[in-house]
Tab-separated table of C-alpha atoms and ligand atoms in Angstrom:
chain	number	residue	atom	x	y	z
A	1070	UNK	CA	-11.004	1.609	-50.660
A	1071	UNK	CA	-11.255	4.021	-47.775
A	1072	UNK	CA	-9.963	7.452	-48.603
A	1073	UNK	CA	-9.661	8.579	-45.016
A	1074	UNK	CA	-6.216	8.772	-43.462
A	1075	UNK	CA	-5.758	6.386	-40.552
A	1076	UNK	CA	-4.362	8.142	-37.501
A	1077	UNK	CA	-0.795	6.999	-36.849
A	1078	UNK	CA	0.273	5.598	-33.502
A	1079	UNK	CA	1.888	8.165	-31.265
A	1080	UNK	CA	5.085	6.095	-31.444
A	1081	UNK	CA	5.127	6.653	-35.190
A	1082	UNK	CA	4.976	10.419	-34.617
A	1083	UNK	CA	8.039	10.211	-32.387
A	1084	UNK	CA	11.349	11.812	-33.482
A	1085	UNK	CA	14.530	11.613	-31.432
A	1086	UNK	CA	15.256	14.775	-29.521
A	1087	UNK	CA	11.721	16.137	-29.520
A	1088	UNK	CA	10.055	16.570	-26.190
A	1089	UNK	CA	6.813	17.600	-24.590
A	1090	UNK	CA	8.218	18.699	-21.274
A	1091	UNK	CA	10.375	21.510	-20.082
A	1092	UNK	CA	12.541	19.951	-17.385
A	1093	UNK	CA	15.922	21.742	-17.624
A	1094	UNK	CA	18.613	19.318	-18.709
A	1095	UNK	CA	21.038	20.523	-16.075
A	1096	UNK	CA	18.546	19.860	-13.331
A	1097	UNK	CA	20.131	18.224	-10.284
A	1098	UNK	CA	18.610	14.761	-9.876
A	1099	UNK	CA	21.028	13.604	-7.190
A	1100	UNK	CA	18.192	13.488	-4.668
A	1101	UNK	CA	16.908	10.305	-6.374
A	1102	UNK	CA	18.537	7.290	-4.693
A	1103	UNK	CA	20.947	5.522	-7.037
A	1104	UNK	CA	19.098	2.191	-6.834
A	1105	UNK	CA	15.862	3.782	-7.998
A	1106	UNK	CA	17.331	5.254	-11.164
A	1107	UNK	CA	16.656	3.618	-14.508
A	1108	UNK	CA	19.517	2.068	-16.408
A	1109	UNK	CA	18.282	3.454	-19.692
A	1110	UNK	CA	15.499	5.861	-20.664
A	1111	UNK	CA	11.902	4.677	-20.674
A	1112	UNK	CA	10.583	3.743	-24.091
A	1113	UNK	CA	8.319	6.780	-24.474
A	1114	UNK	CA	7.499	8.571	-27.709
A	1115	UNK	CA	9.358	11.863	-28.214
A	1116	UNK	CA	6.600	14.209	-29.333
A	1117	UNK	CA	6.052	17.919	-28.684
A	1118	UNK	CA	3.027	18.848	-26.623
A	1119	UNK	CA	0.991	20.358	-29.471
A	1120	UNK	CA	1.459	17.146	-31.527
A	1121	UNK	CA	0.283	15.097	-28.546
A	1122	UNK	CA	-2.814	17.239	-28.111
A	1123	UNK	CA	-3.640	17.161	-31.832
A	1124	UNK	CA	-3.107	13.394	-31.979
A	1125	UNK	CA	-5.579	12.767	-29.181
A	1126	UNK	CA	-8.089	15.326	-30.437
A	1127	UNK	CA	-8.013	13.647	-33.860
A	1128	UNK	CA	-8.516	10.268	-32.214
A	1129	UNK	CA	-11.422	11.592	-30.148
A	1130	UNK	CA	-12.989	12.940	-33.343
A	1131	UNK	CA	-12.962	9.445	-34.809
A	1132	UNK	CA	-15.222	8.358	-32.001
A	1133	UNK	CA	-18.980	8.403	-32.343
A	1134	UNK	CA	-21.202	8.853	-29.307
A	1135	UNK	CA	-24.474	10.282	-28.063
A	1136	UNK	CA	-22.688	13.626	-27.850
A	1137	UNK	CA	-21.873	13.462	-31.584
A	1138	UNK	CA	-25.211	12.614	-33.135
A	1139	UNK	CA	-28.253	10.382	-33.180
A	1140	UNK	CA	-27.503	6.870	-31.989
A	1141	UNK	CA	-30.600	4.820	-32.826
A	1142	UNK	CA	-29.328	1.498	-31.479
A	1143	UNK	CA	-32.503	-0.462	-30.704
A	1144	UNK	CA	-32.691	-2.193	-27.330
A	1145	UNK	CA	-29.611	-0.277	-26.098
A	1146	UNK	CA	-31.482	3.000	-25.488
A	1147	UNK	CA	-28.677	5.413	-26.247
A	1148	UNK	CA	-30.297	8.483	-24.773
A	1149	UNK	CA	-28.514	11.716	-23.959
A	1150	UNK	CA	-26.637	11.762	-20.626
A	1151	UNK	CA	-27.237	15.148	-18.955
A	1152	UNK	CA	-23.914	16.861	-18.216
A	1153	UNK	CA	-25.031	18.259	-14.866
A	1154	UNK	CA	-25.168	14.664	-13.584
A	1155	UNK	CA	-21.573	14.104	-14.703
A	1156	UNK	CA	-20.505	17.275	-12.952
A	1157	UNK	CA	-22.170	16.344	-9.682
A	1158	UNK	CA	-20.802	12.788	-9.796
A	1159	UNK	CA	-17.291	14.260	-10.039
A	1160	UNK	CA	-17.677	16.297	-6.845
A	1161	UNK	CA	-14.803	15.323	-4.517
A	1162	UNK	CA	-17.337	14.782	-1.735
A	1163	UNK	CA	-18.583	11.768	-3.717
A	1164	UNK	CA	-15.354	10.813	-5.493
A	1165	UNK	CA	-13.320	10.475	-2.317
A	1166	UNK	CA	-15.725	8.287	-0.371
A	1167	UNK	CA	-14.273	4.994	0.790
A	1168	UNK	CA	-16.341	1.861	1.249
A	1169	UNK	CA	-14.650	1.137	4.589
A	1170	UNK	CA	-15.742	4.456	6.091
A	1171	UNK	CA	-17.850	4.250	9.209
A	1172	UNK	CA	-21.602	4.396	8.585
A	1173	UNK	CA	-21.889	7.549	10.661
A	1174	UNK	CA	-19.652	9.401	8.157
A	1175	UNK	CA	-21.548	8.336	5.009
A	1176	UNK	CA	-25.135	9.044	5.961
A	1177	UNK	CA	-25.543	11.210	2.855
A	1178	UNK	CA	-24.310	8.484	0.503
A	1179	UNK	CA	-26.538	5.925	2.220
A	1180	UNK	CA	-29.483	8.283	1.855
A	1181	UNK	CA	-28.791	8.540	-1.903
A	1182	UNK	CA	-28.752	4.757	-2.237
A	1183	UNK	CA	-31.844	4.388	-0.085
A	1184	UNK	CA	-33.798	6.989	-2.037
A	1185	UNK	CA	-32.811	5.490	-5.386
A	1186	UNK	CA	-34.018	2.120	-4.099
A	1187	UNK	CA	-37.320	3.611	-2.932
A	1188	UNK	CA	-37.862	5.409	-6.258
A	1189	UNK	CA	-37.121	2.288	-8.320
A	1190	UNK	CA	-39.451	0.229	-6.113
A	1191	UNK	CA	-42.203	2.791	-6.575
A	1192	UNK	CA	-41.689	2.968	-10.363
A	1193	UNK	CA	-41.776	-0.815	-10.713
A	1194	UNK	CA	-44.279	-1.777	-8.027
A	1195	UNK	CA	-41.845	-3.923	-6.056
A	1196	UNK	CA	-41.079	-4.341	-2.331
A	1197	UNK	CA	-37.339	-4.931	-1.939
A	1198	UNK	CA	-34.211	-4.021	-3.890
A	1199	UNK	CA	-30.474	-4.605	-4.289
A	1200	UNK	CA	-28.268	-1.993	-5.950
A	1201	UNK	CA	-25.244	-4.282	-6.223
A	1202	UNK	CA	-25.429	-5.792	-9.742
A	1203	UNK	CA	-23.092	-4.090	-12.225
A	1204	UNK	CA	-25.175	-4.389	-15.424
A	1205	UNK	CA	-28.445	-5.642	-16.795
A	1206	UNK	CA	-27.025	-9.093	-17.496
A	1207	UNK	CA	-25.550	-9.180	-13.982
A	1208	UNK	CA	-28.996	-8.240	-12.680
A	1209	UNK	CA	-30.426	-11.212	-14.581
A	1210	UNK	CA	-27.866	-13.485	-12.933
A	1211	UNK	CA	-28.845	-12.041	-9.549
A	1212	UNK	CA	-32.544	-12.504	-10.282
A	1213	UNK	CA	-32.262	-16.088	-11.458
A	1214	UNK	CA	-30.052	-16.987	-8.475
A	1215	UNK	CA	-32.775	-15.480	-6.266
A	1216	UNK	CA	-35.325	-17.550	-8.146
A	1217	UNK	CA	-33.241	-20.681	-7.579
A	1218	UNK	CA	-32.869	-19.889	-3.847
A	1219	UNK	CA	-36.616	-19.310	-3.573
A	1220	UNK	CA	-37.534	-22.591	-5.261
A	1221	UNK	CA	-34.898	-24.462	-3.271
A	1222	UNK	CA	-36.477	-23.099	-0.091
A	1223	UNK	CA	-39.824	-24.426	-1.389
A	1224	UNK	CA	-38.241	-27.869	-1.670
A	1225	UNK	CA	-37.306	-28.062	-5.380
A	1226	UNK	CA	-34.906	-25.771	-7.287
A	1227	UNK	CA	-36.667	-26.816	-10.520
A	1228	UNK	CA	-34.961	-27.480	-13.859
A	1229	UNK	CA	-36.151	-25.133	-16.613
A	1230	UNK	CA	-36.366	-21.464	-17.563
A	1231	UNK	CA	-38.704	-20.323	-20.332
A	1232	UNK	CA	-37.795	-17.495	-22.723
A	1233	UNK	CA	-39.600	-16.250	-25.847
A	1234	UNK	CA	-37.840	-16.635	-29.206
A	1235	UNK	CA	-37.581	-12.841	-29.398
A	1236	UNK	CA	-35.560	-12.669	-26.169
A	1237	UNK	CA	-32.251	-10.899	-25.715
A	1238	UNK	CA	-29.310	-13.326	-25.731
A	1239	UNK	CA	-28.458	-12.560	-22.121
A	1240	UNK	CA	-31.717	-14.180	-20.956
A	1241	UNK	CA	-30.985	-17.749	-22.118
A	1242	UNK	CA	-27.284	-17.235	-21.300
A	1243	UNK	CA	-28.189	-16.313	-17.709
A	1244	UNK	CA	-30.493	-19.297	-17.358
A	1245	UNK	CA	-27.768	-21.641	-18.650
A	1246	UNK	CA	-25.176	-20.100	-16.297
A	1247	UNK	CA	-27.459	-20.869	-13.364
A	1248	UNK	CA	-27.678	-24.506	-14.470
A	1249	UNK	CA	-31.170	-24.343	-15.956
A	1250	UNK	CA	-32.352	-25.872	-19.193
A	1251	UNK	CA	-33.602	-23.171	-21.564
A	1252	UNK	CA	-36.940	-23.734	-23.272
A	1253	UNK	CA	-37.728	-21.288	-26.090
A	1254	UNK	CA	-41.337	-20.296	-26.720
A	1255	UNK	CA	-42.458	-19.295	-30.210
A	1256	UNK	CA	-44.025	-15.861	-30.703
A	1257	UNK	CA	-47.479	-15.555	-32.225
A	1258	UNK	CA	-48.465	-13.586	-35.332
A	1259	UNK	CA	-48.698	-10.376	-33.358
A	1260	UNK	CA	-45.079	-10.810	-32.194
A	1261	UNK	CA	-46.044	-11.514	-28.595
A	1262	UNK	CA	-46.025	-14.614	-26.398
A	1263	UNK	CA	-48.179	-17.439	-27.658
A	1264	UNK	CA	-50.200	-18.301	-24.544
A	1265	UNK	CA	-51.176	-21.688	-25.935
A	1266	UNK	CA	-47.552	-22.721	-26.249
A	1267	UNK	CA	-46.811	-21.215	-22.825
A	1268	UNK	CA	-49.543	-23.406	-21.295
A	1269	UNK	CA	-48.091	-26.491	-22.985
A	1270	UNK	CA	-44.589	-25.794	-21.730
A	1271	UNK	CA	-45.418	-24.519	-18.256
A	1272	UNK	CA	-45.094	-27.249	-15.644
A	1273	UNK	CA	-43.836	-27.557	-12.099
A	1274	UNK	CA	-40.224	-27.959	-13.239
A	1275	UNK	CA	-40.208	-24.429	-14.684
A	1276	UNK	CA	-38.490	-22.004	-12.306
A	1277	UNK	CA	-39.283	-18.801	-14.209
A	1278	UNK	CA	-40.361	-17.153	-17.426
A	1279	UNK	CA	-38.063	-14.271	-18.412
A	1280	UNK	CA	-39.571	-11.559	-20.593
A	1281	UNK	CA	-39.377	-7.890	-21.464
A	1282	UNK	CA	-42.492	-5.799	-21.869
A	1283	UNK	CA	-42.676	-4.124	-24.317
A	1284	UNK	CA	-40.704	-6.946	-25.887
A	1285	UNK	CA	-37.657	-6.696	-28.143
A	1286	UNK	CA	-39.930	-6.093	-31.144
A	1287	UNK	CA	-41.150	-2.943	-29.396
A	1288	UNK	CA	-44.594	-4.511	-28.955
A	1289	UNK	CA	-46.525	-4.482	-25.692
A	1290	UNK	CA	-47.432	-7.935	-24.367
A	1291	UNK	CA	-51.128	-7.190	-23.966
A	1292	UNK	CA	-51.919	-10.642	-22.592
A	1293	UNK	CA	-49.450	-10.186	-19.771
A	1294	UNK	CA	-52.009	-10.814	-17.003
A	1295	UNK	CA	-52.933	-14.155	-18.504
A	1296	UNK	CA	-49.232	-14.959	-18.960
A	1297	UNK	CA	-48.630	-14.163	-15.279
A	1298	UNK	CA	-51.477	-16.366	-14.100
A	1299	UNK	CA	-50.350	-19.317	-16.268
A	1300	UNK	CA	-46.847	-19.073	-14.758
A	1301	UNK	CA	-48.062	-18.554	-11.176
A	1302	UNK	CA	-50.579	-21.399	-11.329
A	1303	UNK	CA	-47.657	-23.811	-11.654
A	1304	UNK	CA	-45.674	-22.066	-8.928
A	1305	UNK	CA	-43.235	-20.391	-11.339
A	1306	UNK	CA	-41.844	-16.864	-11.123
A	1307	UNK	CA	-42.156	-14.093	-13.698
A	1308	UNK	CA	-38.923	-12.205	-14.393
A	1309	UNK	CA	-39.054	-8.702	-15.909
A	1310	UNK	CA	-36.072	-7.802	-18.062
A	1311	UNK	CA	-36.238	-4.046	-17.484
A	1312	UNK	CA	-34.260	-3.035	-20.557
A	1313	UNK	CA	-37.435	-1.594	-22.071
A	1314	UNK	CA	-38.705	0.126	-18.941
A	1315	UNK	CA	-38.135	3.463	-20.688
A	1316	UNK	CA	-41.310	2.806	-22.694
A	1317	UNK	CA	-43.735	2.511	-19.787
A	1318	UNK	CA	-42.702	4.719	-16.881
A	1319	UNK	CA	-45.698	6.249	-15.195
A	1320	UNK	CA	-48.137	4.224	-17.313
A	1321	UNK	CA	-47.831	0.635	-16.070
A	1322	UNK	CA	-45.649	-1.082	-13.500
A	1323	UNK	CA	-44.120	-4.569	-13.746
A	1324	UNK	CA	-45.345	-5.317	-10.204
A	1325	UNK	CA	-48.931	-4.565	-11.213
A	1326	UNK	CA	-48.617	-6.685	-14.369
A	1327	UNK	CA	-47.805	-9.700	-12.202
A	1328	UNK	CA	-44.000	-9.766	-12.351
A	1329	UNK	CA	-42.133	-11.055	-9.308
A	1330	UNK	CA	-38.778	-9.416	-9.985
A	1331	UNK	CA	-37.208	-6.895	-12.291
A	1332	UNK	CA	-33.796	-5.562	-13.233
A	1333	UNK	CA	-33.225	-1.952	-14.255
A	1334	UNK	CA	-30.559	-1.050	-16.830
A	1335	UNK	CA	-29.677	2.333	-15.356
A	1336	UNK	CA	-27.594	3.158	-18.462
A	1337	UNK	CA	-30.670	2.709	-20.628
A	1338	UNK	CA	-33.742	4.070	-18.876
A	1339	UNK	CA	-32.020	6.428	-16.446
A	1340	UNK	CA	-29.412	8.047	-18.709
A	1341	UNK	CA	-26.225	6.887	-16.971
A	1342	UNK	CA	-23.358	6.428	-19.450
A	1343	UNK	CA	-23.010	3.139	-21.329
A	1344	UNK	CA	-19.563	2.205	-20.141
A	1345	UNK	CA	-18.370	-0.197	-22.871
A	1346	UNK	CA	-17.725	-2.677	-20.113
A	1347	UNK	CA	-16.870	0.017	-17.593
A	1348	UNK	CA	-18.742	0.688	-14.388
A	1349	UNK	CA	-22.465	0.193	-14.780
A	1350	UNK	CA	-25.418	-0.762	-12.629
A	1351	UNK	CA	-28.374	-3.121	-12.920
A	1352	UNK	CA	-30.335	-3.006	-9.645
A	1353	UNK	CA	-32.833	-5.818	-9.045
A	1354	UNK	CA	-36.173	-5.274	-7.293
A	1355	UNK	CA	-38.358	-8.087	-5.990
A	1356	UNK	CA	-41.736	-8.806	-4.458
A	1357	UNK	CA	-42.068	-9.337	-0.704
A	1358	UNK	CA	-41.677	-13.135	-0.713
A	1359	UNK	CA	-38.311	-12.900	-2.507
A	1360	UNK	CA	-36.800	-10.272	-0.190
A	1361	UNK	CA	-35.061	-12.798	2.112
A	1362	UNK	CA	-32.911	-13.948	-0.842
A	1363	UNK	CA	-31.612	-10.531	-1.950
A	1364	UNK	CA	-27.824	-10.038	-1.889
A	1365	UNK	CA	-26.612	-8.536	1.397
A	1366	UNK	CA	-26.262	-5.888	2.636
A	1367	UNK	CA	-29.221	-3.832	1.447
A	1368	UNK	CA	-29.628	-0.229	2.587
A	1369	UNK	CA	-32.067	0.294	5.458
A	1370	UNK	CA	-33.421	3.222	7.408
A	1371	UNK	CA	-34.736	3.621	10.943
A	1372	UNK	CA	-35.977	6.960	12.250
A	1373	UNK	CA	-33.340	9.283	10.773
A	1374	UNK	CA	-30.385	6.907	10.457
A	1375	UNK	CA	-29.426	4.976	7.325
A	1376	UNK	CA	-27.554	1.703	7.664
A	1377	UNK	CA	-26.313	-1.388	5.822
A	1378	UNK	CA	-28.809	-4.121	6.529
A	1379	UNK	CA	-27.327	-7.601	7.036
A	1380	UNK	CA	-30.435	-9.050	8.695
A	1381	UNK	CA	-31.184	-11.484	5.837
A	1382	UNK	CA	-27.633	-12.787	5.613
A	1383	UNK	CA	-28.610	-16.388	6.412
A	1384	UNK	CA	-31.142	-16.697	3.569
A	1385	UNK	CA	-29.396	-14.380	1.084
A	1386	UNK	CA	-27.851	-15.623	-2.162
A	1387	UNK	CA	-24.691	-13.832	-0.959
A	1388	UNK	CA	-22.888	-10.850	-2.344
A	1389	UNK	CA	-22.989	-10.102	-6.069
A	1390	UNK	CA	-20.344	-7.414	-6.040
A	1391	UNK	CA	-17.584	-6.040	-3.858
A	1392	UNK	CA	-18.962	-3.493	-1.411
A	1393	UNK	CA	-22.139	-1.799	-2.646
A	1394	UNK	CA	-22.073	-1.616	-6.443
A	1395	UNK	CA	-21.042	1.353	-8.580
A	1396	UNK	CA	-22.079	4.188	-6.321
A	1397	UNK	CA	-21.359	7.034	-8.750
A	1398	UNK	CA	-23.591	5.428	-11.382
A	1399	UNK	CA	-26.350	4.986	-8.819
A	1400	UNK	CA	-25.963	8.664	-7.960
A	1401	UNK	CA	-26.365	9.721	-11.603
A	1402	UNK	CA	-29.539	7.648	-11.912
A	1403	UNK	CA	-31.048	9.260	-8.824
A	1404	UNK	CA	-30.160	12.692	-10.213
A	1405	UNK	CA	-31.949	11.830	-13.455
A	1406	UNK	CA	-35.026	10.564	-11.619
A	1407	UNK	CA	-35.220	13.510	-9.229
A	1408	UNK	CA	-34.550	16.185	-11.853
A	1409	UNK	CA	-37.358	14.795	-14.020
A	1410	UNK	CA	-39.721	13.986	-11.195
A	1411	UNK	CA	-42.292	11.236	-11.715
A	1412	UNK	CA	-44.350	13.400	-14.065
A	1413	UNK	CA	-41.187	14.113	-16.076
A	1414	UNK	CA	-40.396	10.400	-16.307
A	1415	UNK	CA	-43.879	9.795	-17.618
A	1416	UNK	CA	-43.195	12.433	-20.271
A	1417	UNK	CA	-39.884	10.708	-21.098
A	1418	UNK	CA	-41.741	7.475	-21.886
A	1419	UNK	CA	-44.439	9.293	-23.805
A	1420	UNK	CA	-41.890	11.035	-26.014
A	1421	UNK	CA	-39.812	7.882	-26.485
A	1422	UNK	CA	-42.926	6.170	-27.869
A	1423	UNK	CA	-43.949	9.229	-29.891
A	1424	UNK	CA	-40.491	9.528	-31.511
A	1425	UNK	CA	-40.360	5.826	-32.402
A	1426	UNK	CA	-43.900	5.877	-33.795
A	1427	UNK	CA	-43.174	8.996	-35.854
A	1428	UNK	CA	-39.970	7.582	-37.310
A	1429	UNK	CA	-41.585	4.248	-38.080
A	1430	UNK	CA	-44.392	6.021	-39.928
A	1431	UNK	CA	-41.804	7.913	-41.993
A	1432	UNK	CA	-39.664	4.950	-43.087
A	1433	UNK	CA	-41.682	1.740	-42.836
A	1434	UNK	CA	-42.782	2.026	-46.503
A	1435	UNK	CA	-39.130	1.489	-47.516
A	1436	UNK	CA	-38.931	-1.921	-45.844
A	1437	UNK	CA	-41.073	-4.838	-44.756
A	1438	UNK	CA	-42.974	-4.483	-41.518
A	1439	UNK	CA	-43.114	-8.016	-40.087
A	1440	UNK	CA	-45.638	-7.253	-37.332
A	1441	UNK	CA	-48.593	-4.972	-37.554
A	1442	UNK	CA	-48.897	-4.254	-33.830
A	1443	UNK	CA	-48.536	-0.711	-32.475
A	1444	UNK	CA	-45.003	0.442	-31.827
A	1445	UNK	CA	-43.787	1.393	-28.377
A	1446	UNK	CA	-40.306	2.925	-27.832
A	1447	UNK	CA	-38.580	1.047	-30.679
A	1448	UNK	CA	-39.513	-0.813	-33.833
A	1449	UNK	CA	-38.160	-3.577	-36.007
A	1450	UNK	CA	-38.278	-3.551	-39.796
A	1451	UNK	CA	-36.929	-6.078	-42.263
A	1452	UNK	CA	-34.804	-5.321	-45.333
A	1453	UNK	CA	-35.853	-8.630	-46.916
A	1454	UNK	CA	-37.559	-6.691	-49.722
A	1455	UNK	CA	-34.265	-5.016	-50.732
A	1456	UNK	CA	-32.469	-8.336	-50.488
A	1457	UNK	CA	-34.948	-10.022	-52.802
A	1458	UNK	CA	-35.095	-7.173	-55.325
A	1459	UNK	CA	-31.538	-5.844	-55.390
A	1460	UNK	CA	-29.345	-8.212	-53.368
A	1461	UNK	CA	-28.873	-5.580	-50.658
A	1462	UNK	CA	-28.545	-6.886	-47.117
A	1463	UNK	CA	-29.107	-5.138	-43.815
A	1464	UNK	CA	-25.360	-5.033	-43.161
A	1465	UNK	CA	-24.933	-3.020	-46.399
A	1466	UNK	CA	-27.531	-0.507	-45.232
A	1467	UNK	CA	-25.968	-0.229	-41.782
A	1468	UNK	CA	-22.517	0.369	-43.267
A	1469	UNK	CA	-23.845	2.953	-45.704
A	1470	UNK	CA	-25.520	4.897	-42.868
A	1471	UNK	CA	-22.025	5.554	-41.472
A	1472	UNK	CA	-21.097	7.429	-44.649
A	1473	UNK	CA	-23.821	9.945	-43.830
A	1474	UNK	CA	-22.241	10.631	-40.443
A	1475	UNK	CA	-24.841	8.770	-38.414
A	1476	UNK	CA	-24.691	5.680	-36.251
A	1477	UNK	CA	-26.428	2.560	-37.545
A	1478	UNK	CA	-29.348	0.959	-35.739
A	1479	UNK	CA	-29.117	-2.467	-34.143
A	1480	UNK	CA	-29.111	-5.112	-36.874
A	1481	UNK	CA	-29.946	-8.824	-37.104
A	1482	UNK	CA	-31.734	-8.708	-33.730
A	1483	UNK	CA	-34.209	-9.933	-32.626
A	1484	UNK	CA	-33.297	-13.205	-34.294
A	1485	UNK	CA	-36.835	-14.011	-35.404
A	1486	UNK	CA	-36.871	-11.160	-37.956
A	1487	UNK	CA	-34.861	-11.772	-41.129
A	1488	UNK	CA	-32.570	-8.892	-42.173
A	1489	UNK	CA	-33.707	-7.003	-39.085
A	1490	UNK	CA	-33.207	-3.295	-38.510
A	1491	UNK	CA	-34.065	-2.405	-34.918
A	1492	UNK	CA	-34.474	1.315	-34.423
A	1493	UNK	CA	-34.796	3.235	-31.172
A	1494	UNK	CA	-34.477	7.016	-31.465
A	1495	UNK	CA	-35.185	7.663	-27.730
A	1496	UNK	CA	-36.933	10.772	-26.448
A	1497	UNK	CA	-33.689	12.771	-26.708
A	1498	UNK	CA	-33.968	13.504	-30.434
A	1499	UNK	CA	-35.684	16.470	-32.036
A	1500	UNK	CA	-38.113	16.087	-34.917
A	1501	UNK	CA	-35.455	17.588	-37.240
A	1502	UNK	CA	-33.036	14.794	-36.301
A	1503	UNK	CA	-35.714	12.174	-36.911
A	1504	UNK	CA	-36.485	13.717	-40.301
A	1505	UNK	CA	-32.788	13.741	-41.130
A	1506	UNK	CA	-32.445	10.042	-40.285
A	1507	UNK	CA	-35.547	9.268	-42.356
A	1508	UNK	CA	-34.159	11.142	-45.351
A	1509	UNK	CA	-30.874	9.202	-45.113
A	1510	UNK	CA	-32.856	5.951	-45.127
A	1511	UNK	CA	-34.794	7.155	-48.154
A	1512	UNK	CA	-31.586	7.994	-49.999
A	1513	UNK	CA	-30.160	4.575	-49.199
A	1514	UNK	CA	-33.302	2.786	-50.386
A	1515	UNK	CA	-33.037	4.802	-53.611
A	1516	UNK	CA	-29.369	3.832	-53.988
A	1517	UNK	CA	-30.289	0.175	-53.511
A	1518	UNK	CA	-32.405	0.486	-56.620
A	1519	UNK	CA	-30.111	2.661	-58.762
A	1520	UNK	CA	-26.574	2.037	-57.596
A	1521	UNK	CA	-26.378	-1.069	-55.401
A	1522	UNK	CA	-22.592	-1.306	-55.670
A	1523	UNK	CA	-22.178	1.842	-53.567
A	1524	UNK	CA	-23.951	-0.073	-50.797
A	1525	UNK	CA	-21.990	-3.278	-51.275
A	1526	UNK	CA	-18.718	-1.351	-50.870
A	1527	UNK	CA	-19.819	0.913	-48.015
A	1528	UNK	CA	-18.591	2.505	-45.874
A	1529	UNK	CA	-16.517	4.863	-47.978
A	1530	UNK	CA	-15.786	7.621	-45.452
A	1531	UNK	CA	-14.616	5.800	-42.343
A	1532	UNK	CA	-11.058	4.796	-41.417
A	1533	UNK	CA	-12.097	1.154	-41.013
A	1534	UNK	CA	-14.510	-0.496	-43.403
A	1535	UNK	CA	-15.751	-3.981	-42.728
A	1536	UNK	CA	-13.612	-5.781	-40.194
A	1537	UNK	CA	-14.456	-9.385	-39.424
A	1538	UNK	CA	-16.378	-8.439	-36.302
A	1539	UNK	CA	-15.851	-11.698	-34.437
A	1540	UNK	CA	-12.116	-11.702	-35.015
A	1541	UNK	CA	-11.919	-7.976	-34.281
A	1542	UNK	CA	-13.553	-8.664	-30.911
A	1543	UNK	CA	-11.652	-11.790	-30.010
A	1544	UNK	CA	-8.207	-10.850	-31.332
A	1545	UNK	CA	-8.063	-7.084	-31.585
A	1546	UNK	CA	-4.893	-5.716	-33.154
A	1547	UNK	CA	-4.090	-2.816	-30.907
A	1548	UNK	CA	-0.803	-1.831	-32.448
A	1549	UNK	CA	0.170	-1.375	-36.066
A	1550	UNK	CA	3.817	-2.288	-35.585
A	1551	UNK	CA	5.793	-4.056	-32.854
A	1552	UNK	CA	7.476	-2.060	-30.163
A	1553	UNK	CA	11.037	-3.034	-29.249
A	1554	UNK	CA	11.118	-5.813	-26.689
A	1555	UNK	CA	11.173	-4.189	-23.271
A	1556	UNK	CA	13.972	-5.595	-21.153
A	1557	UNK	CA	13.270	-5.560	-17.407
A	1558	UNK	CA	14.537	-2.473	-15.646
A	1559	UNK	CA	16.987	-2.794	-12.790
A	1560	UNK	CA	14.487	-2.236	-10.001
A	1561	UNK	CA	12.239	-4.985	-11.353
A	1562	UNK	CA	15.160	-7.396	-11.548
B	2242	PLP	C1	-29.391	-4.423	-22.949
B	2242	PLP	C2	-30.273	-5.572	-22.710
B	2242	PLP	C3	-29.914	-6.580	-21.791
B	2242	PLP	C4	-28.571	-6.645	-21.126
B	2242	PLP	O1	-28.284	-5.542	-20.341
B	2242	PLP	P1	-26.790	-5.038	-20.095
B	2242	PLP	O2	-26.995	-3.917	-19.147
B	2242	PLP	O3	-26.240	-4.633	-21.419
B	2242	PLP	O4	-26.015	-6.165	-19.479
B	2242	PLP	C5	-30.854	-7.570	-21.537
B	2242	PLP	N1	-32.040	-7.607	-22.178
B	2242	PLP	C6	-32.401	-6.665	-23.078
B	2242	PLP	C7	-33.748	-6.755	-23.747
B	2242	PLP	C8	-31.517	-5.634	-23.388
B	2242	PLP	O5	-31.864	-4.716	-24.297
């Protein structure tokens, strides 16, 4: 049983006659036209101001985020979001821009978009870019639609997309959404693409191979040049899922590895907030021959003027988003890039890899290490040993971590590792935080041996324990009791 008190709804804190505002009762409201007045009071909770503030502060304290503590969610790259970027993005000069403004009045905003595009092209070794897509998965959709347009222009849209069995679920989902058949390639013993199987499956009906590098196991695909030439020999395209770009900045570039297009998850590599479905951005950069198919408009520059470029409208896949994407997110990403500089970004990647390697060294003896290859920015361990010995599953470990006031890592992904724990500390964490996480994992491994029931029943210190996650997502219960049926007000009548 959870001991923690669940925060009541604000309606349950309501008592008749209490109020949070100070409008004098005798105030003359005759200036409000009769027909606009309500027939009866709005159904609002009657709560004094201090109770309202405390209620919302308590709720905010129930939340866990990168500003609360370490958030080692593998693949998601929950790095710290610098506050200066938030402050600048809230400047009214940016906030109050309107997408219908004349180009001559938004030269600064266009310059920001242009420069971000140039920086991302340089970092990835690509030639053209769209900033429109709203997330990584949306970038994938954009990329595969570009791939389809390219192949169609060559005379055959082709039928298949290849993905490795370690791939992120959005890769096959994207391929299926674009009408392609998904062919899954097995990984080899090292955890990387099996080139023999790639050769067998690669034919001239394959539109593209979608991969991340380093892959979702945190392992660098060291045969990437051979992979690229196998795909290109049959006229296919190589798609770079840029979710793991934070591991390689300044060291290698997707364009130089042979990739034809890449999406960037700005909320991962470039520290923009993860918006839980809110505004995000997943720009897509492409090689020269794919530029005609980019969504329109792109941002162009001639002499000293920036402009929206519609010149490829006839060949473009169309628009992927209203207007120009989430400008304020793009701005934050440029701020992150420019405040680090390219040498700083290289250091970011170096420290991301160093932190992951350090943490893996400290905790891998507690679990099984399914692949022996060197770790990049994240690593995957398996709790199969604890399952076999003590009946403890990864979900039990993840739930128990919450009791220690930390966020759990990603679990049960990638799918090819049984009882997977996927850990990504990011470069943001200090060595003390890494040591702290390691000591929590040690304690939990010890508990598995000595007191497994504490793990089976975890978490003990959170307001919610183990909801059925699918049901909680599909049918969330957002209120604990029913509000009185709201009859339509007069003016809505
Ligand atoms: C996060 C992630 C995606 C999807 O990106 P979103 O921005 O969440 O839509 C795709 N592939 C990999 C490997 C990822 O980690």
